[in-house]
Amino acid sequence: MSMLAPLRLLREPWNASEGNQSNATVGASGGWCQGLDIPNELFLVLGLVSLVENLLVVAAILKNRNLHSPTYYFICCLAVSDMLVSISNLAEMLFMLLLEHGVLVMRPSIVRHMDSVIDMLICSSVVSSLSFLGVIAVDRYITIFYALRYHSIMTLQRAVVTMASIWLASTVSSTVLITYYRSNTILLCLIGFFLFMLVLMLVLYIHMFALARHHLHSISSQQKPPTAHRGGSLKGAVTLTILLGVFFICWGPFFFHLILIVTCPTNPFCTCFFSYFNLFLILIICNSVIDPLIYAFRSQELRRTLREVVTCSW
C-alpha cells in the first residue's frame, strides 16, 4: 500500500541525492532489508474495525449521562482522532481502487487536492491523538492530587475551550506540515512535540504511581482495606499507562522513521529501516483498533453502556 502525497514521500527520504540513495540501497541489500509485502485488504479490514469500534465508544459516551464529564469528553475526542485515521485510510483505499480500475476519472489537479485533504486528516489525527492523551493524563493527575478542587479546576467550560483549541491547533499544524513537508525543520517540530508529550505523560504517571504506591503501603501497614477513591484512581492511572504504552509502541516506529530521515537518509541501516514503512502504518492503524478495547475492558460503566449500544437498548 502506498500512502498519498507527502506521507508516501516519507517512505524514501528526499534529502539524499539519487546516486547516494541508490548506493545506500545496494549496500544495504539483504534478506531483512526487503521490507514486508502487506496486502491492501489488511489495511481495509483494520480501518473498518477501528471505525466501528470508535463509533461505538463515541455513541456510548453520548448515550450515558453518567459519562458526561470532562474526562470522558476527552476520551471521546481521542476516539474521534482514531476515527480520523480509519476514515482517511478507508477513503484512501477506495480512492486508489476506483482510480486503478478506471471507475473514477479525475484531472491531476483534483487528484492532488484529494491527496492533500486525506493527508491533512492523517496528520491532524497524529497531533490531536498526542494532545488528547496528554490532556487526559493531566486530567487524571488533577483528579488524584487535587480531588477536592477538581470540579472547580476542570470545569465544563475549560474542557470545551481545551478541546476546541486542540482541534484548531491540529488543523493548523497539519496544514503547515502538508505544505512544508520537505522541510527538516517541520519534521523536527513534529518529532519534538511527540517527545515532549511522551516525557510529560511519563512524569505525570510516575508521580501518580508513586502516590498510589505510598497510599497502598500506608493502608497495608495499618491493615485497612483500600478506599474506593484510591482504588479507582490507581485503576485510572493503570488504564492511562496502558494507553500510553500502546501509543508509544504503535507510533514510536513511525516517529523513529522520521528521525532517521532527518539524521541519516543514506545510511545502510536507515535505508533498511525505511523499507518497513508499511509495517509502521499498520501499527498506527492498530493503535486506533486497540484503544477502544482498552476503554471497554477497563471502565465498567463504559462497558455496560457499550453492551446497551450494541443491543440497541436505547
Short mmCIF file of C-alpha atoms in Angstrom, two decimals, residues 82-225:
data_model
loop_
_atom_site.label_atom_id
_atom_site.label_comp_id
_atom_site.label_asym_id
_atom_site.label_seq_id
_atom_site.Cartn_x
_atom_site.Cartn_y
_atom_site.Cartn_z
CA ASP A 82 -8.68 7.47 15.99
CA MET A 83 -11.67 7.60 13.68
CA LEU A 84 -9.82 10.12 11.52
CA VAL A 85 -7.10 7.52 10.99
CA SER A 86 -9.71 4.95 9.97
CA ILE A 87 -11.67 7.30 7.73
CA SER A 88 -8.57 8.60 5.98
CA ASN A 89 -7.32 5.03 5.46
CA LEU A 90 -10.65 3.85 4.05
CA ALA A 91 -11.02 6.94 1.87
CA GLU A 92 -7.52 6.43 0.50
CA MET A 93 -8.13 2.76 -0.25
CA LEU A 94 -11.41 3.42 -2.05
CA PHE A 95 -9.91 6.38 -3.90
CA MET A 96 -6.97 4.29 -5.11
CA LEU A 97 -9.11 1.32 -6.13
CA LEU A 98 -11.53 3.49 -8.10
CA LEU A 99 -8.67 5.20 -9.91
CA GLU A 100 -6.81 1.96 -10.65
CA HIS A 101 -9.90 0.27 -12.12
CA GLY A 102 -10.86 3.29 -14.20
CA VAL A 103 -14.18 3.74 -12.40
CA LEU A 104 -13.19 7.22 -11.26
CA VAL A 105 -11.58 9.61 -13.73
CA MET A 106 -10.22 12.91 -12.43
CA ARG A 107 -7.90 15.62 -13.55
CA PRO A 108 -4.42 15.50 -11.96
CA SER A 109 -5.06 18.78 -10.11
CA ILE A 110 -8.17 17.32 -8.45
CA VAL A 111 -6.29 14.14 -7.53
CA ARG A 112 -3.55 16.20 -5.86
CA HIS A 113 -6.19 18.16 -3.98
CA MET A 114 -7.79 14.94 -2.73
CA ASP A 115 -4.35 13.69 -1.70
CA SER A 116 -3.77 16.79 0.39
CA VAL A 117 -7.16 16.54 2.10
CA ILE A 118 -6.58 12.91 3.09
CA ASP A 119 -3.05 13.65 4.29
CA MET A 120 -4.37 16.54 6.38
CA LEU A 121 -6.78 14.14 8.09
CA ILE A 122 -3.94 11.75 8.90
CA CYS A 123 -1.61 14.46 10.18
CA SER A 124 -4.39 16.08 12.19
CA SER A 125 -5.11 12.74 13.86
CA VAL A 126 -1.43 12.44 14.86
CA VAL A 127 -1.34 15.82 16.58
CA SER A 128 -4.80 15.55 18.14
CA SER A 129 -4.18 12.00 19.46
CA LEU A 130 -0.98 13.10 21.15
CA SER A 131 -2.64 16.21 22.54
CA PHE A 132 -5.68 14.44 23.96
CA LEU A 133 -3.53 11.73 25.54
CA GLY A 134 -1.62 14.50 27.27
CA VAL A 135 -4.81 16.27 28.34
CA ILE A 136 -6.29 13.03 29.69
CA ALA A 137 -3.12 12.46 31.70
CA VAL A 138 -3.29 15.98 33.14
CA ASP A 139 -6.98 15.48 33.92
CA ARG A 140 -6.25 12.24 35.78
CA TYR A 141 -3.38 13.96 37.62
CA ILE A 142 -5.74 16.68 38.83
CA THR A 143 -8.27 14.05 39.88
CA ILE A 144 -5.72 12.32 42.11
CA PHE A 145 -3.76 15.23 43.57
CA TYR A 146 -6.50 17.87 43.68
CA ALA A 147 -9.58 15.72 44.16
CA LEU A 148 -11.46 18.23 46.31
CA ARG A 149 -10.85 21.06 43.86
CA TYR A 150 -11.26 19.05 40.66
CA HIS A 151 -14.68 20.41 39.68
CA SER A 152 -13.53 23.98 40.20
CA ILE A 153 -10.30 23.43 38.25
CA MET A 154 -11.60 21.30 35.39
CA THR A 155 -14.90 22.99 34.62
CA LEU A 156 -17.00 22.12 31.59
CA GLN A 157 -16.23 25.50 30.06
CA ARG A 158 -12.48 24.96 30.37
CA ALA A 159 -12.84 21.46 28.94
CA VAL A 160 -14.71 22.81 25.90
CA VAL A 161 -12.09 25.53 25.37
CA THR A 162 -9.33 22.93 25.65
CA MET A 163 -10.95 20.59 23.13
CA ALA A 164 -11.66 23.41 20.66
CA SER A 165 -8.09 24.68 20.98
CA ILE A 166 -6.63 21.25 20.31
CA TRP A 167 -8.74 20.70 17.20
CA LEU A 168 -7.87 24.15 15.90
CA ALA A 169 -4.15 23.65 16.57
CA SER A 170 -4.27 20.19 14.96
CA THR A 171 -5.88 21.57 11.82
CA VAL A 172 -3.40 24.45 11.51
CA SER A 173 -0.35 22.29 12.22
CA SER A 174 -1.45 19.60 9.76
CA THR A 175 -1.91 22.26 7.07
CA VAL A 176 1.60 23.59 7.72
CA LEU A 177 3.05 20.07 7.71
CA ILE A 178 1.45 19.16 4.38
CA THR A 179 2.55 22.47 2.83
CA TYR A 180 6.17 22.29 4.01
CA TYR A 181 6.63 18.52 4.37
CA ARG A 182 10.04 18.64 2.68
CA SER A 183 11.44 20.86 5.43
CA ASN A 184 13.52 19.14 8.09
CA THR A 185 12.51 21.92 10.48
CA ILE A 186 8.85 20.90 10.22
CA LEU A 187 9.71 17.25 10.84
CA LEU A 188 11.86 18.21 13.82
CA CYS A 189 8.97 20.20 15.28
CA LEU A 190 6.68 17.17 14.92
CA ILE A 191 9.29 14.87 16.48
CA GLY A 192 9.91 17.37 19.28
CA PHE A 193 6.18 17.58 20.01
CA PHE A 194 5.97 13.78 20.21
CA LEU A 195 8.93 13.60 22.62
CA PHE A 196 7.59 16.48 24.75
CA MET A 197 4.20 14.86 25.19
CA LEU A 198 5.80 11.49 25.90
CA VAL A 199 8.04 12.94 28.63
CA LEU A 200 5.12 14.93 30.11
CA MET A 201 2.94 11.85 30.39
CA LEU A 202 5.74 9.72 31.78
CA VAL A 203 6.44 12.29 34.51
CA LEU A 204 2.77 12.56 35.43
CA TYR A 205 2.25 8.79 35.53
CA ILE A 206 5.37 8.17 37.58
CA HIS A 207 4.19 10.76 40.10
CA MET A 208 0.70 9.22 40.20
CA PHE A 209 2.04 5.72 40.74
CA ALA A 210 4.43 6.95 43.42
CA LEU A 211 1.48 8.46 45.30
CA ALA A 212 -0.68 5.37 44.78
CA ARG A 213 2.11 3.11 46.00
CA HIS A 214 2.64 5.30 49.06
CA HIS A 215 -1.05 5.15 49.99
CA LEU A 216 -1.27 1.40 49.42
CA HIS A 217 1.79 0.92 51.62
CA SER A 218 0.24 3.08 54.35
CA ILE A 219 -3.04 1.20 54.14
CA SER A 220 -1.34 -2.20 54.30
CA SER A 221 0.74 -1.14 57.30
CA GLN A 222 -2.45 -0.08 59.10
CA GLN A 223 -4.25 -3.24 57.94
CA LYS A 224 -7.13 -1.24 56.44
CA PRO A 225 -8.91 -2.03 53.20
#
